[in-house]
Structure formats: C-alpha cells, structure tokens
Amino acid sequence: MPNRLLSLAIAVALLSACALPPTGDRAAPQQYQLSLDEYPTPLAEPLAGILLIEQPRAAPGFDNRNIAYQVRDFEIQHYTRSRWADTPTRMLNGVLINVLESSGIAEVVTTPATNMPPDLRLVIDQLSLQQRFTDSDTSYTQLRMRVQLIDPNAQRVLGSQLINVRQPAPSANAAGGVRAANAALAEAVVEITQFTEALLRTR
C-alpha cells in the first residue's frame, strides 16, 4: 500500500510539472515597437527657426507599456503576453523628432532637454492607442491625439487639430494590432507634418 501511494504521489507531481509553462515563457513577454521605415523628403528651405517638440502626454489609462484592446464599450483590457518596448508617448516622440528633422520644416528641431529658447512649440496630448474588436475575428487599431502649434513669444496658439486614425488589423491578436498601430502611426505623422507646415506657411 505505501508503494502504491508513493507511485500515485510521484505521478501527480509529474503531471503538475508538465502543466506549468517554462519559466522563461512566464518572464519574457513579446515586446513590440512603434517605428517608421520611411521619412519625408526635405523642404527646399525651412519655414521656422527653432521648433521644440514637447514630450507627448497620454490620455488616462494609456500612460504605460501595456498593449490595450477593447471588446466592450468603455472597457480597456491588456494583452498579458505582449507589451510595447516603451510607452507609446515616448516612442511617438522619437518618431516625430526624426520625421520633422528629416522634413527640413525648421532650422533646428529640439526637445526640452536642450534648454534652447524655441520660436515654436509642438504640443501633443490626449494620446490613446488601442485595438478595437468589432467581432471575434475582426479588429482595427485606433490612434487618437490632439496637436497644437504654439508661439511662445506671442503667447498664442497658432492652431489645434484632433487626429483620429483607424487602420484594420491583419489578424485578431496582439501582432495584428501592432501592425495596424504602426500603419496608423505612419498616417498620423503625415497629418501632423501637414498641419504644422500649413500653419507655418500662413502665419
């Protein structure tokens, strides 16, 4: 009888061990980036002197590295096995600096860390990024933000625009949502660049 009980205990222990995922799988969720492959062709000459890009600010619930999705209205959920490599606001900031610098829209594109007095400030807030499911197999990623161009010397807002971009996800999972997010980012950056250029040409 003792031998039988011992054998049963060993069998249960082995089954329990097989049911547990490997430690590495639990400790290392997949990480994804927001980035661009192409940058705009530079303008013939700059339209501004020093353009300061403020660190974008997120809408409530989106200032983290979680990849958000929504199945029901007003309810934010997060993928447990996938994360952003950094917060979307920080990744957007890096992309914007590179894009606007490549565009030649200003003589200098800078950040608050440089302590250079700017001629203009580009401010982005209310940023949200999430994959929204319309059914179990269909989803899209939505990127929303508000963009303002400010003249700090005149202490006035030159213009403000709400950006709301949707891109279909190629698959109903985190990877599909990320691909759609990068497509949405590319579209949003074009809108931001066009918005800024239009204001600078008419001021």
PDB file of C-alpha atoms in Angstrom:
ATOM      1  CA  MET A   1       0.000   0.000   0.000  1.00  0.00           C
ATOM      2  CA  PRO A   2       2.744   2.525   0.859  1.00  0.00           C
ATOM      3  CA  ASN A   3       4.420   1.818  -2.500  1.00  0.00           C
ATOM      4  CA  ARG A   4       1.126   2.419  -4.298  1.00  0.00           C
ATOM      5  CA  LEU A   5       0.624   5.749  -2.511  1.00  0.00           C
ATOM      6  CA  LEU A   6       4.196   6.765  -3.307  1.00  0.00           C
ATOM      7  CA  SER A   7       3.711   5.947  -7.002  1.00  0.00           C
ATOM      8  CA  LEU A   8       0.489   7.980  -7.086  1.00  0.00           C
ATOM      9  CA  ALA A   9       2.197  10.954  -5.447  1.00  0.00           C
ATOM     10  CA  ILE A  10       5.030  10.843  -7.981  1.00  0.00           C
ATOM     11  CA  ALA A  11       2.566  10.665 -10.889  1.00  0.00           C
ATOM     12  CA  VAL A  12       0.625  13.684  -9.606  1.00  0.00           C
ATOM     13  CA  ALA A  13       3.853  15.638  -9.172  1.00  0.00           C
ATOM     14  CA  LEU A  14       4.951  14.843 -12.732  1.00  0.00           C
ATOM     15  CA  LEU A  15       1.594  15.901 -14.202  1.00  0.00           C
ATOM     16  CA  SER A  16       1.692  19.139 -12.232  1.00  0.00           C
ATOM     17  CA  ALA A  17       5.179  19.884 -13.523  1.00  0.00           C
ATOM     18  CA  CYS A  18       4.092  19.269 -17.121  1.00  0.00           C
ATOM     19  CA  ALA A  19       1.145  21.623 -16.719  1.00  0.00           C
ATOM     20  CA  LEU A  20       3.356  24.547 -15.698  1.00  0.00           C
ATOM     21  CA  PRO A  21       4.756  26.735 -18.501  1.00  0.00           C
ATOM     22  CA  PRO A  22       8.541  27.102 -18.732  1.00  0.00           C
ATOM     23  CA  THR A  23       9.931  29.840 -16.508  1.00  0.00           C
ATOM     24  CA  GLY A  24      11.311  31.746 -19.496  1.00  0.00           C
ATOM     25  CA  ASP A  25       7.870  31.950 -21.113  1.00  0.00           C
ATOM     26  CA  ARG A  26       6.363  33.493 -17.995  1.00  0.00           C
ATOM     27  CA  ALA A  27       9.175  36.006 -17.533  1.00  0.00           C
ATOM     28  CA  ALA A  28       9.614  37.309 -21.085  1.00  0.00           C
ATOM     29  CA  PRO A  29       6.527  38.683 -22.862  1.00  0.00           C
ATOM     30  CA  GLN A  30       6.930  39.602 -26.521  1.00  0.00           C
ATOM     31  CA  GLN A  31       7.911  43.270 -26.994  1.00  0.00           C
ATOM     32  CA  TYR A  32       6.892  45.478 -29.919  1.00  0.00           C
ATOM     33  CA  GLN A  33       7.934  48.884 -31.261  1.00  0.00           C
ATOM     34  CA  LEU A  34       6.273  51.840 -32.919  1.00  0.00           C
ATOM     35  CA  SER A  35       8.553  52.977 -35.732  1.00  0.00           C
ATOM     36  CA  LEU A  36       8.705  54.182 -39.339  1.00  0.00           C
ATOM     37  CA  ASP A  37      10.622  52.796 -42.294  1.00  0.00           C
ATOM     38  CA  GLU A  38      10.478  55.929 -44.466  1.00  0.00           C
ATOM     39  CA  TYR A  39      10.939  59.640 -43.800  1.00  0.00           C
ATOM     40  CA  PRO A  40       9.748  62.671 -45.808  1.00  0.00           C
ATOM     41  CA  THR A  41      11.744  64.449 -48.495  1.00  0.00           C
ATOM     42  CA  PRO A  42      13.250  67.669 -47.066  1.00  0.00           C
ATOM     43  CA  LEU A  43      11.691  71.020 -47.995  1.00  0.00           C
ATOM     44  CA  ALA A  44      13.702  73.396 -50.173  1.00  0.00           C
ATOM     45  CA  GLU A  45      14.146  75.735 -47.199  1.00  0.00           C
ATOM     46  CA  PRO A  46      12.992  75.758 -43.560  1.00  0.00           C
ATOM     47  CA  LEU A  47       9.796  77.541 -42.531  1.00  0.00           C
ATOM     48  CA  ALA A  48      10.793  78.178 -38.897  1.00  0.00           C
ATOM     49  CA  GLY A  49      13.835  78.684 -36.701  1.00  0.00           C
ATOM     50  CA  ILE A  50      13.833  76.510 -33.574  1.00  0.00           C
ATOM     51  CA  LEU A  51      10.913  74.082 -33.239  1.00  0.00           C
ATOM     52  CA  LEU A  52      10.548  72.494 -29.811  1.00  0.00           C
ATOM     53  CA  ILE A  53       8.718  69.166 -29.614  1.00  0.00           C
ATOM     54  CA  GLU A  54       7.214  68.683 -26.178  1.00  0.00           C
ATOM     55  CA  GLN A  55       7.038  65.173 -24.721  1.00  0.00           C
ATOM     56  CA  PRO A  56       3.562  63.895 -25.743  1.00  0.00           C
ATOM     57  CA  ARG A  57       1.095  63.228 -22.934  1.00  0.00           C
ATOM     58  CA  ALA A  58      -1.249  60.241 -22.814  1.00  0.00           C
ATOM     59  CA  ALA A  59      -4.971  60.094 -22.147  1.00  0.00           C
ATOM     60  CA  PRO A  60      -5.959  58.486 -18.812  1.00  0.00           C
ATOM     61  CA  GLY A  61      -5.246  54.746 -18.830  1.00  0.00           C
ATOM     62  CA  PHE A  62      -2.715  54.846 -21.670  1.00  0.00           C
ATOM     63  CA  ASP A  63       0.462  56.088 -19.980  1.00  0.00           C
ATOM     64  CA  ASN A  64       2.081  52.636 -19.751  1.00  0.00           C
ATOM     65  CA  ARG A  65       3.647  49.878 -21.861  1.00  0.00           C
ATOM     66  CA  ASN A  66       0.549  47.674 -21.974  1.00  0.00           C
ATOM     67  CA  ILE A  67      -0.904  46.880 -25.397  1.00  0.00           C
ATOM     68  CA  ALA A  68      -4.548  47.825 -24.990  1.00  0.00           C
ATOM     69  CA  TYR A  69      -7.572  46.302 -26.685  1.00  0.00           C
ATOM     70  CA  GLN A  70     -11.311  46.777 -26.361  1.00  0.00           C
ATOM     71  CA  VAL A  71     -14.113  44.258 -26.824  1.00  0.00           C
ATOM     72  CA  ARG A  72     -16.860  46.075 -24.913  1.00  0.00           C
ATOM     73  CA  ASP A  73     -17.518  49.809 -24.874  1.00  0.00           C
ATOM     74  CA  PHE A  74     -15.675  51.804 -22.190  1.00  0.00           C
ATOM     75  CA  GLU A  75     -13.667  48.754 -21.009  1.00  0.00           C
ATOM     76  CA  ILE A  76      -9.899  48.684 -21.561  1.00  0.00           C
ATOM     77  CA  GLN A  77      -8.140  45.318 -21.465  1.00  0.00           C
ATOM     78  CA  HIS A  78      -4.474  44.429 -21.956  1.00  0.00           C
ATOM     79  CA  TYR A  79      -2.620  41.577 -23.615  1.00  0.00           C
ATOM     80  CA  THR A  80      -0.730  39.594 -20.971  1.00  0.00           C
ATOM     81  CA  ARG A  81       1.916  38.044 -23.249  1.00  0.00           C
ATOM     82  CA  SER A  82       2.734  41.159 -25.308  1.00  0.00           C
ATOM     83  CA  ARG A  83       3.960  44.638 -24.365  1.00  0.00           C
ATOM     84  CA  TRP A  84       5.293  47.765 -26.001  1.00  0.00           C
ATOM     85  CA  ALA A  85       9.068  48.195 -25.806  1.00  0.00           C
ATOM     86  CA  ASP A  86       8.408  51.655 -24.322  1.00  0.00           C
ATOM     87  CA  THR A  87       5.332  53.774 -23.701  1.00  0.00           C
ATOM     88  CA  PRO A  88       3.560  54.885 -26.909  1.00  0.00           C
ATOM     89  CA  THR A  89       4.100  58.542 -25.950  1.00  0.00           C
ATOM     90  CA  ARG A  90       7.886  58.114 -25.760  1.00  0.00           C
ATOM     91  CA  MET A  91       8.029  56.116 -28.993  1.00  0.00           C
ATOM     92  CA  LEU A  92       5.875  58.707 -30.779  1.00  0.00           C
ATOM     93  CA  ASN A  93       8.184  61.441 -29.509  1.00  0.00           C
ATOM     94  CA  GLY A  94      11.239  59.770 -31.027  1.00  0.00           C
ATOM     95  CA  VAL A  95       9.474  59.229 -34.350  1.00  0.00           C
ATOM     96  CA  LEU A  96       8.273  62.850 -34.505  1.00  0.00           C
ATOM     97  CA  ILE A  97      11.739  64.234 -33.829  1.00  0.00           C
ATOM     98  CA  ASN A  98      13.198  62.152 -36.663  1.00  0.00           C
ATOM     99  CA  VAL A  99      10.366  62.928 -39.100  1.00  0.00           C
ATOM    100  CA  LEU A 100      10.272  66.693 -38.538  1.00  0.00           C
ATOM    101  CA  GLU A 101      14.059  66.929 -38.582  1.00  0.00           C
ATOM    102  CA  SER A 102      14.160  64.972 -41.856  1.00  0.00           C
ATOM    103  CA  SER A 103      11.427  67.171 -43.345  1.00  0.00           C
ATOM    104  CA  GLY A 104      13.553  70.314 -43.019  1.00  0.00           C
ATOM    105  CA  ILE A 105      10.498  72.195 -41.755  1.00  0.00           C
ATOM    106  CA  ALA A 106      12.633  74.049 -39.187  1.00  0.00           C
ATOM    107  CA  GLU A 107      16.277  75.034 -38.939  1.00  0.00           C
ATOM    108  CA  VAL A 108      16.519  73.174 -35.632  1.00  0.00           C
ATOM    109  CA  VAL A 109      14.196  70.545 -34.139  1.00  0.00           C
ATOM    110  CA  THR A 110      14.810  70.233 -30.429  1.00  0.00           C
ATOM    111  CA  THR A 111      13.445  68.916 -27.125  1.00  0.00           C
ATOM    112  CA  PRO A 112      13.054  70.448 -23.634  1.00  0.00           C
ATOM    113  CA  ALA A 113      16.305  68.773 -22.549  1.00  0.00           C
ATOM    114  CA  THR A 114      18.379  71.181 -24.681  1.00  0.00           C
ATOM    115  CA  ASN A 115      17.171  74.320 -22.835  1.00  0.00           C
ATOM    116  CA  MET A 116      17.200  76.277 -26.109  1.00  0.00           C
ATOM    117  CA  PRO A 117      14.576  79.066 -26.279  1.00  0.00           C
ATOM    118  CA  PRO A 118      12.228  77.982 -29.086  1.00  0.00           C
ATOM    119  CA  ASP A 119      10.445  80.014 -31.738  1.00  0.00           C
ATOM    120  CA  LEU A 120       7.607  77.473 -31.788  1.00  0.00           C
ATOM    121  CA  ARG A 121       6.356  74.606 -29.621  1.00  0.00           C
ATOM    122  CA  LEU A 122       4.577  71.492 -30.881  1.00  0.00           C
ATOM    123  CA  VAL A 123       2.378  70.056 -28.129  1.00  0.00           C
ATOM    124  CA  ILE A 124       0.613  66.682 -28.247  1.00  0.00           C
ATOM    125  CA  ASP A 125      -1.755  65.419 -25.568  1.00  0.00           C
ATOM    126  CA  GLN A 126      -4.775  63.150 -25.010  1.00  0.00           C
ATOM    127  CA  LEU A 127      -2.961  60.317 -26.827  1.00  0.00           C
ATOM    128  CA  SER A 128      -4.661  56.918 -26.850  1.00  0.00           C
ATOM    129  CA  LEU A 129      -3.780  53.776 -28.797  1.00  0.00           C
ATOM    130  CA  GLN A 130      -5.860  50.607 -28.708  1.00  0.00           C
ATOM    131  CA  GLN A 131      -7.039  47.676 -30.796  1.00  0.00           C
ATOM    132  CA  ARG A 132     -10.835  47.577 -31.035  1.00  0.00           C
ATOM    133  CA  PHE A 133     -12.721  44.380 -31.875  1.00  0.00           C
ATOM    134  CA  THR A 134     -15.951  44.531 -33.862  1.00  0.00           C
ATOM    135  CA  ASP A 135     -16.310  40.734 -33.618  1.00  0.00           C
ATOM    136  CA  SER A 136     -14.104  37.783 -32.665  1.00  0.00           C
ATOM    137  CA  ASP A 137     -12.188  37.826 -35.980  1.00  0.00           C
ATOM    138  CA  THR A 138     -12.252  41.494 -36.992  1.00  0.00           C
ATOM    139  CA  SER A 139     -10.492  44.428 -35.373  1.00  0.00           C
ATOM    140  CA  TYR A 140      -8.822  47.740 -36.077  1.00  0.00           C
ATOM    141  CA  THR A 141      -6.313  49.887 -34.230  1.00  0.00           C
ATOM    142  CA  GLN A 142      -7.307  53.423 -33.329  1.00  0.00           C
ATOM    143  CA  LEU A 143      -4.759  56.182 -32.645  1.00  0.00           C
ATOM    144  CA  ARG A 144      -6.083  59.472 -31.284  1.00  0.00           C
ATOM    145  CA  MET A 145      -4.396  62.658 -30.092  1.00  0.00           C
ATOM    146  CA  ARG A 146      -4.648  66.448 -30.051  1.00  0.00           C
ATOM    147  CA  VAL A 147      -1.904  68.507 -31.699  1.00  0.00           C
ATOM    148  CA  GLN A 148      -1.234  72.204 -31.050  1.00  0.00           C
ATOM    149  CA  LEU A 149       1.350  74.561 -32.516  1.00  0.00           C
ATOM    150  CA  ILE A 150       2.174  77.370 -30.084  1.00  0.00           C
ATOM    151  CA  ASP A 151       4.097  80.620 -30.491  1.00  0.00           C
ATOM    152  CA  PRO A 152       5.644  81.078 -27.009  1.00  0.00           C
ATOM    153  CA  ASN A 153       6.872  84.600 -27.750  1.00  0.00           C
ATOM    154  CA  ALA A 154       3.415  85.864 -28.725  1.00  0.00           C
ATOM    155  CA  GLN A 155       1.846  83.537 -26.138  1.00  0.00           C
ATOM    156  CA  ARG A 156      -0.792  82.257 -28.513  1.00  0.00           C
ATOM    157  CA  VAL A 157      -1.946  79.019 -30.095  1.00  0.00           C
ATOM    158  CA  LEU A 158      -1.430  79.159 -33.860  1.00  0.00           C
ATOM    159  CA  GLY A 159      -3.599  76.113 -34.469  1.00  0.00           C
ATOM    160  CA  SER A 160      -5.079  72.991 -32.933  1.00  0.00           C
ATOM    161  CA  GLN A 161      -6.179  69.729 -34.548  1.00  0.00           C
ATOM    162  CA  LEU A 162      -7.685  66.456 -33.358  1.00  0.00           C
ATOM    163  CA  ILE A 163      -6.193  63.422 -35.076  1.00  0.00           C
ATOM    164  CA  ASN A 164      -8.203  60.203 -35.178  1.00  0.00           C
ATOM    165  CA  VAL A 165      -6.735  57.421 -37.325  1.00  0.00           C
ATOM    166  CA  ARG A 166      -8.067  53.886 -37.778  1.00  0.00           C
ATOM    167  CA  GLN A 167      -6.242  51.041 -39.506  1.00  0.00           C
ATOM    168  CA  PRO A 168      -7.570  47.473 -39.942  1.00  0.00           C
ATOM    169  CA  ALA A 169      -5.632  44.750 -38.125  1.00  0.00           C
ATOM    170  CA  PRO A 170      -4.488  41.874 -40.383  1.00  0.00           C
ATOM    171  CA  SER A 171      -5.041  39.358 -37.572  1.00  0.00           C
ATOM    172  CA  ALA A 172      -7.162  39.279 -34.413  1.00  0.00           C
ATOM    173  CA  ASN A 173      -4.258  39.183 -31.952  1.00  0.00           C
ATOM    174  CA  ALA A 174      -1.546  41.397 -30.495  1.00  0.00           C
ATOM    175  CA  ALA A 175       0.741  41.064 -33.529  1.00  0.00           C
ATOM    176  CA  GLY A 176      -2.072  42.156 -35.841  1.00  0.00           C
ATOM    177  CA  GLY A 177      -2.879  45.076 -33.580  1.00  0.00           C
ATOM    178  CA  VAL A 178       0.761  46.169 -33.567  1.00  0.00           C
ATOM    179  CA  ARG A 179       0.989  46.107 -37.369  1.00  0.00           C
ATOM    180  CA  ALA A 180      -2.152  48.218 -37.568  1.00  0.00           C
ATOM    181  CA  ALA A 181      -0.739  50.565 -34.912  1.00  0.00           C
ATOM    182  CA  ASN A 182       2.375  51.193 -36.990  1.00  0.00           C
ATOM    183  CA  ALA A 183       0.241  51.861 -40.072  1.00  0.00           C
ATOM    184  CA  ALA A 184      -1.852  54.292 -38.014  1.00  0.00           C
ATOM    185  CA  LEU A 185       1.322  55.971 -36.752  1.00  0.00           C
ATOM    186  CA  ALA A 186       2.575  56.500 -40.310  1.00  0.00           C
ATOM    187  CA  GLU A 187      -0.739  58.127 -41.280  1.00  0.00           C
ATOM    188  CA  ALA A 188      -0.871  60.280 -38.140  1.00  0.00           C
ATOM    189  CA  VAL A 189       2.685  61.559 -38.616  1.00  0.00           C
ATOM    190  CA  VAL A 190       1.811  62.688 -42.150  1.00  0.00           C
ATOM    191  CA  GLU A 191      -1.189  64.585 -40.754  1.00  0.00           C
ATOM    192  CA  ILE A 192       0.960  66.222 -38.062  1.00  0.00           C
ATOM    193  CA  THR A 193       3.587  67.275 -40.613  1.00  0.00           C
ATOM    194  CA  GLN A 194       0.975  68.694 -42.998  1.00  0.00           C
ATOM    195  CA  PHE A 195      -0.771  70.501 -40.127  1.00  0.00           C
ATOM    196  CA  THR A 196       2.496  72.101 -38.995  1.00  0.00           C
ATOM    197  CA  GLU A 197       3.612  73.051 -42.498  1.00  0.00           C
ATOM    198  CA  ALA A 198       0.247  74.625 -43.376  1.00  0.00           C
ATOM    199  CA  LEU A 199       0.304  76.814 -40.263  1.00  0.00           C
ATOM    200  CA  LEU A 200       3.890  77.911 -40.857  1.00  0.00           C
ATOM    201  CA  ARG A 201       3.156  78.898 -44.459  1.00  0.00           C
ATOM    202  CA  THR A 202       0.188  81.081 -43.480  1.00  0.00           C
ATOM    203  CA  ARG A 203       1.344  82.725 -40.240  1.00  0.00           C
TER     204      ARG A 203
END
